[in-house]
Each structure stands twice: as C-alpha cells, then as structure tokens.
mmCIF file of C-alpha atoms in Angstrom:
data_model
loop_
_atom_site.group_PDB
_atom_site.id
_atom_site.type_symbol
_atom_site.label_atom_id
_atom_site.label_comp_id
_atom_site.label_asym_id
_atom_site.label_seq_id
_atom_site.Cartn_x
_atom_site.Cartn_y
_atom_site.Cartn_z
ATOM 1 C CA UNK K 1 215.016 126.464 55.076
ATOM 2 C CA UNK K 2 215.975 124.088 57.850
ATOM 3 C CA UNK K 3 213.611 125.718 60.257
ATOM 4 C CA UNK K 4 210.686 125.389 57.714
ATOM 5 C CA UNK K 5 211.456 121.667 57.132
ATOM 6 C CA UNK K 6 211.391 121.003 60.862
ATOM 7 C CA UNK K 7 208.040 122.784 61.103
ATOM 8 C CA UNK K 8 206.573 120.689 58.303
ATOM 9 C CA UNK K 9 207.848 117.539 59.998
ATOM 10 C CA UNK K 10 206.283 118.504 63.302
ATOM 11 C CA UNK K 11 203.000 119.214 61.614
ATOM 12 C CA UNK K 12 203.121 115.847 59.904
ATOM 13 C CA UNK K 13 203.699 114.058 63.202
ATOM 14 C CA UNK K 14 200.852 115.958 64.842
ATOM 15 C CA UNK K 15 198.523 115.119 61.967
ATOM 16 C CA UNK K 16 199.412 111.420 62.302
ATOM 17 C CA UNK K 17 198.699 111.451 66.018
ATOM 18 C CA UNK K 18 195.364 113.172 65.410
ATOM 19 C CA UNK K 19 194.361 110.548 62.818
ATOM 20 C CA UNK K 20 195.235 107.730 65.240
ATOM 21 C CA UNK K 21 193.055 109.288 67.960
ATOM 22 C CA UNK K 22 190.054 109.387 65.608
ATOM 23 C CA UNK K 23 190.166 105.633 64.921
ATOM 24 C CA UNK K 24 188.494 103.008 67.157
ATOM 25 C CA UNK K 25 190.466 100.387 68.999
ATOM 26 C CA UNK K 26 189.831 97.773 66.257
ATOM 27 C CA UNK K 27 191.008 100.118 63.538
ATOM 28 C CA UNK K 28 187.513 100.937 62.231
ATOM 29 C CA UNK K 29 186.725 104.543 61.596
ATOM 30 C CA UNK K 30 184.506 106.207 64.206
ATOM 31 C CA UNK K 31 180.947 107.030 63.068
ATOM 32 C CA UNK K 32 180.277 110.477 61.853
ATOM 33 C CA UNK K 33 177.666 112.821 63.349
ATOM 34 C CA UNK K 34 175.353 111.888 60.460
ATOM 35 C CA UNK K 35 175.691 108.160 61.188
ATOM 36 C CA UNK K 36 175.014 108.779 64.877
ATOM 37 C CA UNK K 37 171.894 110.690 63.908
ATOM 38 C CA UNK K 38 170.733 107.808 61.705
ATOM 39 C CA UNK K 39 171.396 105.360 64.558
ATOM 40 C CA UNK K 40 169.270 107.517 66.844
ATOM 41 C CA UNK K 41 166.438 107.445 64.284
ATOM 42 C CA UNK K 42 166.763 103.670 64.012
ATOM 43 C CA UNK K 43 166.546 103.409 67.798
ATOM 44 C CA UNK K 44 163.342 105.438 67.693
ATOM 45 C CA UNK K 45 161.904 102.971 65.110
ATOM 46 C CA UNK K 46 162.687 100.024 67.356
ATOM 47 C CA UNK K 47 160.902 101.731 70.226
ATOM 48 C CA UNK K 48 157.793 102.147 68.057
ATOM 49 C CA UNK K 49 157.877 98.463 67.077
ATOM 50 C CA UNK K 50 158.084 97.554 70.755
ATOM 51 C CA UNK K 51 154.927 99.572 71.452
ATOM 52 C CA UNK K 52 153.109 97.749 68.644
ATOM 53 C CA UNK K 53 154.223 94.403 70.017
ATOM 54 C CA UNK K 54 152.802 95.363 73.389
ATOM 55 C CA UNK K 55 149.470 96.221 71.758
ATOM 56 C CA UNK K 56 149.490 92.878 69.966
ATOM 57 C CA UNK K 57 150.018 91.088 73.252
ATOM 58 C CA UNK K 58 146.928 92.816 74.645
ATOM 59 C CA UNK K 59 144.836 91.596 71.707
ATOM 60 C CA UNK K 60 146.122 88.074 72.272
ATOM 61 C CA UNK K 61 144.964 88.232 75.875
ATOM 62 C CA UNK K 62 141.467 89.185 74.689
ATOM 63 C CA UNK K 63 141.438 86.219 72.317
ATOM 64 C CA UNK K 64 142.510 83.966 75.114
ATOM 65 C CA UNK K 65 139.644 85.254 77.201
ATOM 66 C CA UNK K 66 137.297 84.625 74.287
ATOM 67 C CA UNK K 67 138.514 81.045 73.955
ATOM 68 C CA UNK K 68 137.932 80.559 77.640
ATOM 69 C CA UNK K 69 134.353 81.766 77.240
ATOM 70 C CA UNK K 70 133.873 79.361 74.348
ATOM 71 C CA UNK K 71 135.079 76.520 76.518
ATOM 72 C CA UNK K 72 132.500 77.435 79.151
ATOM 73 C CA UNK K 73 129.774 77.430 76.508
ATOM 74 C CA UNK K 74 130.691 73.918 75.362
ATOM 75 C CA UNK K 75 130.529 72.718 78.945
ATOM 76 C CA UNK K 76 127.043 74.156 79.369
ATOM 77 C CA UNK K 77 125.846 72.530 76.142
ATOM 78 C CA UNK K 78 127.189 69.158 77.209
ATOM 79 C CA UNK K 79 125.380 69.444 80.513
ATOM 80 C CA UNK K 80 122.137 70.291 78.759
ATOM 81 C CA UNK K 81 122.540 67.353 76.399
ATOM 82 C CA UNK K 82 123.076 65.022 79.317
ATOM 83 C CA UNK K 83 119.932 66.304 81.009
ATOM 84 C CA UNK K 84 117.916 65.885 77.820
ATOM 85 C CA UNK K 85 119.148 62.317 77.430
ATOM 86 C CA UNK K 86 118.236 61.515 81.043
ATOM 87 C CA UNK K 87 114.734 62.920 80.512
ATOM 88 C CA UNK K 88 114.213 60.749 77.435
ATOM 89 C CA UNK K 89 115.359 57.590 79.221
ATOM 90 C CA UNK K 90 113.054 58.310 82.134
ATOM 91 C CA UNK K 91 109.995 58.636 79.891
ATOM 92 C CA UNK K 92 110.346 55.419 77.826
ATOM 93 C CA UNK K 93 109.198 51.891 78.576
ATOM 94 C CA UNK K 94 107.018 52.481 81.673
ATOM 95 C CA UNK K 95 103.392 51.487 81.978
ATOM 96 C CA UNK K 96 100.668 54.014 81.248
ATOM 97 C CA UNK K 97 99.472 55.601 84.466
ATOM 98 C CA UNK K 98 96.035 57.112 84.939
ATOM 99 C CA UNK K 99 97.536 60.604 84.925
ATOM 100 C CA UNK K 100 99.260 59.832 81.595
ATOM 101 C CA UNK K 101 95.936 59.273 79.827
ATOM 102 C CA UNK K 102 93.017 61.326 78.621
ATOM 103 C CA UNK K 103 90.099 58.926 79.025
ATOM 104 C CA UNK K 104 86.848 59.393 77.100
ATOM 105 C CA UNK K 105 83.840 57.227 76.198
ATOM 106 C CA UNK K 106 81.452 57.246 73.244
ATOM 107 C CA UNK K 107 78.511 55.196 71.993
ATOM 108 C CA UNK K 108 79.781 52.685 69.417
ATOM 109 C CA UNK K 109 76.647 50.605 68.887
ATOM 110 C CA UNK K 110 76.147 49.356 65.330
ATOM 111 C CA UNK K 111 72.569 48.965 64.151
ATOM 112 C CA UNK K 112 71.352 45.383 64.185
ATOM 113 C CA UNK K 113 73.692 44.227 66.975
ATOM 114 C CA UNK K 114 72.045 42.204 69.722
ATOM 115 C CA UNK K 115 74.247 43.923 72.285
ATOM 116 C CA UNK K 116 75.003 47.586 72.625
ATOM 117 C CA UNK K 117 78.579 48.879 72.801
ATOM 118 C CA UNK K 118 80.394 51.780 74.418
ATOM 119 C CA UNK K 119 83.990 52.425 73.271
ATOM 120 C CA UNK K 120 86.471 53.801 75.792
ATOM 121 C CA UNK K 121 89.469 55.671 74.417
ATOM 122 C CA UNK K 122 92.850 56.033 76.114
ATOM 123 C CA UNK K 123 94.901 58.896 74.616
ATOM 124 C CA UNK K 124 98.503 59.203 75.747
ATOM 125 C CA UNK K 125 99.091 62.820 76.840
ATOM 126 C CA UNK K 126 102.160 62.156 79.010
ATOM 127 C CA UNK K 127 104.800 63.469 76.607
ATOM 128 C CA UNK K 128 106.473 60.045 76.313
ATOM 129 C CA UNK K 129 105.606 56.531 75.151
ATOM 130 C CA UNK K 130 104.114 54.088 77.642
ATOM 131 C CA UNK K 131 102.952 50.462 77.798
ATOM 132 C CA UNK K 132 99.330 49.363 78.230
ATOM 133 C CA UNK K 133 97.857 45.858 78.081
ATOM 134 C CA UNK K 134 95.218 43.609 79.601
ATOM 135 C CA UNK K 135 91.836 44.695 80.878
ATOM 136 C CA UNK K 136 90.736 47.953 82.414
ATOM 137 C CA UNK K 137 88.544 47.948 85.479
ATOM 138 C CA UNK K 138 85.012 49.044 84.536
ATOM 139 C CA UNK K 139 82.044 49.802 86.775
ATOM 140 C CA UNK K 140 78.684 51.232 85.821
ATOM 141 C CA UNK K 141 77.140 53.550 88.345
ATOM 142 C CA UNK K 142 73.409 52.871 88.639
ATOM 143 C CA UNK K 143 70.474 53.774 90.841
ATOM 144 C CA UNK K 144 70.875 50.309 92.389
ATOM 145 C CA UNK K 145 74.616 50.610 93.107
ATOM 146 C CA UNK K 146 77.716 49.942 91.054
ATOM 147 C CA UNK K 147 77.804 47.053 88.568
ATOM 148 C CA UNK K 148 81.263 45.670 87.757
ATOM 149 C CA UNK K 149 81.876 44.486 84.214
ATOM 150 C CA UNK K 150 83.177 40.962 83.692
ATOM 151 C CA UNK K 151 86.006 40.211 81.282
ATOM 152 C CA UNK K 152 85.441 38.606 77.906
ATOM 153 C CA UNK K 153 87.473 35.586 76.875
ATOM 154 C CA UNK K 154 89.463 37.505 74.235
ATOM 155 C CA UNK K 155 93.281 37.425 74.460
ATOM 156 C CA UNK K 156 95.022 40.577 75.689
ATOM 157 C CA UNK K 157 97.718 42.107 73.473
ATOM 158 C CA UNK K 158 100.389 44.472 74.891
ATOM 159 C CA UNK K 159 100.568 47.901 73.257
ATOM 160 C CA UNK K 160 103.278 50.541 73.186
ATOM 161 C CA UNK K 161 101.121 53.633 73.228
ATOM 162 C CA UNK K 162 103.007 56.415 71.489
ATOM 163 C CA UNK K 163 102.735 59.924 72.823
ATOM 164 C CA UNK K 164 99.637 61.575 71.368
ATOM 165 C CA UNK K 165 98.194 58.280 70.094
ATOM 166 C CA UNK K 166 95.075 56.408 71.232
ATOM 167 C CA UNK K 167 93.911 52.876 71.922
ATOM 168 C CA UNK K 168 90.330 51.649 72.456
ATOM 169 C CA UNK K 169 88.464 48.885 74.243
ATOM 170 C CA UNK K 170 84.794 48.011 74.265
ATOM 171 C CA UNK K 171 82.108 47.666 76.926
ATOM 172 C CA UNK K 172 79.114 45.585 75.861
ATOM 173 C CA UNK K 173 75.724 45.403 77.572
ATOM 174 C CA UNK K 174 72.228 44.177 76.618
ATOM 175 C CA UNK K 175 69.506 46.469 75.367
ATOM 176 C CA UNK K 176 66.603 47.043 77.660
ATOM 177 C CA UNK K 177 63.753 45.762 75.508
ATOM 178 C CA UNK K 178 61.453 44.816 78.372
ATOM 179 C CA UNK K 179 59.440 47.956 78.192
ATOM 180 C CA UNK K 180 60.149 48.660 81.851
ATOM 181 C CA UNK K 181 62.397 51.246 83.402
ATOM 182 C CA UNK K 182 65.066 48.664 84.206
ATOM 183 C CA UNK K 183 68.233 49.700 86.002
ATOM 184 C CA UNK K 184 69.098 53.328 85.338
ATOM 185 C CA UNK K 185 72.756 54.035 84.497
ATOM 186 C CA UNK K 186 74.137 57.257 85.975
ATOM 187 C CA UNK K 187 77.856 57.134 85.205
ATOM 188 C CA UNK K 188 80.950 55.153 84.215
ATOM 189 C CA UNK K 189 84.056 54.381 86.266
ATOM 190 C CA UNK K 190 87.253 53.353 84.408
ATOM 191 C CA UNK K 191 90.545 52.255 85.951
ATOM 192 C CA UNK K 192 93.491 51.646 83.555
ATOM 193 C CA UNK K 193 95.184 48.214 83.772
ATOM 194 C CA UNK K 194 97.399 47.845 86.828
ATOM 195 C CA UNK K 195 96.280 51.211 88.251
ATOM 196 C CA UNK K 196 94.283 52.165 91.332
ATOM 197 C CA UNK K 197 93.281 55.704 90.334
ATOM 198 C CA UNK K 198 89.862 55.756 88.666
ATOM 199 C CA UNK K 199 88.448 58.168 86.103
ATOM 200 C CA UNK K 200 84.767 59.100 86.408
ATOM 201 C CA UNK K 201 83.009 59.627 83.065
ATOM 202 C CA UNK K 202 79.532 60.438 81.815
ATOM 203 C CA UNK K 203 77.735 57.391 80.446
ATOM 204 C CA UNK K 204 77.234 57.793 76.650
ATOM 205 C CA UNK K 205 75.126 54.678 75.996
ATOM 206 C CA UNK K 206 71.522 53.655 76.613
ATOM 207 C CA UNK K 207 70.018 54.998 79.772
ATOM 208 C CA UNK K 208 69.135 51.651 81.365
ATOM 209 C CA UNK K 209 69.859 47.931 81.662
ATOM 210 C CA UNK K 210 67.291 45.170 81.748
ATOM 211 C CA UNK K 211 66.657 43.445 85.062
ATOM 212 C CA UNK K 212 67.680 39.790 84.850
ATOM 213 C CA UNK K 213 66.143 37.025 86.946
ATOM 214 C CA UNK K 214 69.469 35.262 87.434
ATOM 215 C CA UNK K 215 71.070 38.348 88.893
ATOM 216 C CA UNK K 216 74.189 37.823 86.758
ATOM 217 C CA UNK K 217 76.104 40.852 85.588
ATOM 218 C CA UNK K 218 74.997 41.738 82.049
ATOM 219 C CA UNK K 219 78.005 44.044 81.385
ATOM 220 C CA UNK K 220 81.261 42.822 79.807
ATOM 221 C CA UNK K 221 84.586 44.508 79.071
ATOM 222 C CA UNK K 222 87.025 43.564 76.311
ATOM 223 C CA UNK K 223 90.832 43.805 76.468
ATOM 224 C CA UNK K 224 92.751 46.916 75.455
ATOM 225 C CA UNK K 225 92.563 47.210 71.658
ATOM 226 C CA UNK K 226 89.285 45.265 71.316
ATOM 227 C CA UNK K 227 86.951 48.077 70.268
ATOM 228 C CA UNK K 228 85.653 48.433 66.716
ATOM 229 C CA UNK K 229 87.952 51.462 66.013
ATOM 230 C CA UNK K 230 90.777 49.022 65.252
ATOM 231 C CA UNK K 231 92.806 49.078 68.430
ATOM 232 C CA UNK K 232 95.740 51.517 68.703
ATOM 233 C CA UNK K 233 95.783 54.423 66.264
#
C-alpha cells in the first residue's frame, strides 16, 4: 500500500509539471492545433486583402493620369480662347480698306431728274466691322482721258460698317441731250476714303457726257451714305 501511494504521488507531481509546461509565460493557455489552423486561414485572408489594396492603388494611378490629361485639356482651351479674343480685338475699330470691301455700281437714275445718278455700293466682306466716312475718290474713264468727280457740299457722316452690311454713295452727272456723241464713258474708278488702292468697275450709267464750253467738270460725288438707297443697310 505504501508503494502504491508513492507511485500515485509521483504521477501527480509529473502531471503538474506537464501542465505547467503547456502554459505560456503569462499564464494563458497555449493555442490548440485548431486555433493555429484558424490563425493560418486568417493570415491567408489578410494576404488577399493586401493584393486587392495593391490593385486599388493601380486604379488610383490611372485616375491621376486622367486628371492630368484633363488639366492639359483646360490649358489648351484657355489658349484657344485667348487667341480668339485677340483676333476679335484686331478686327474691330479700324478703317475700311479697299481689300475689305466688295465694290459695285448700278444705275440709280429716277425718271424726271435733271441729273442722272449712279449709286456705288461698299459691302463689308472683311469678317469684322470697320469704319468708313467722308468722300471716295471717283474718276470716270473716257475717250478723252479721266474725269475726276468734284465733291458736293453735303456733310460727311462717319459709319461703322458691320460685317456683311453695305453703305452707298451717289455719283451725279448731266444727261447728254445735245444730240451729239459727247464724251464717251468707258469705265469707273473708285478709291475708298483714305485709301490709295483703286477698284476698276464697269460704268452702268449713260454712255456719254455732254461737252461743256466752260470746260468745268460735270461729274459730282456725294459723301458716304448719300445715295438714294438710304445710306448704310
């Protein structure tokens, strides 16, 4: 009986030592194989989340690149706007040059008038507004040389000629009622106010002028806006 009691006591001591060895240093029980397996699975989940985060970072880089492209687009638009504004400023407020105008002439004589009339039309084809005022230079080409028109005493009014719009002035001359051939008119030369470049036009009026004894010029030109069409239109 004594021997069996000692054996039981030894076994009890050994069991206590074994239990102590299975505990961690802080007294917490060590994880079981099942817990370790679950921890391993959890570690695998974290690794998968890390891969997704990496993919997300790649998408963010693409968005950043897209934003950069958008910034470049805004810069280009601003540059274009600036250019457009400069073009508009350049085109406004200047005088009408010969190359800005489409110049035509037509017979505007009204029955019963003592003098005949040719209306000259300036149409602004420049693409921008321009200023025109005063008197155009007018010469009639004839078989006896050029005849320069003299200015009437009418006041000159400045006009802002809008793009695509027209303004008129009149040329008056006497009818050739002498029964003779008179001075034959072969063409019309028109120089816009303040310009040196001349437009050559066909003469749309009567074919001749009477010969005057005084030798004075029988042709007169009115200011811009003086023709019967009502000025600028």
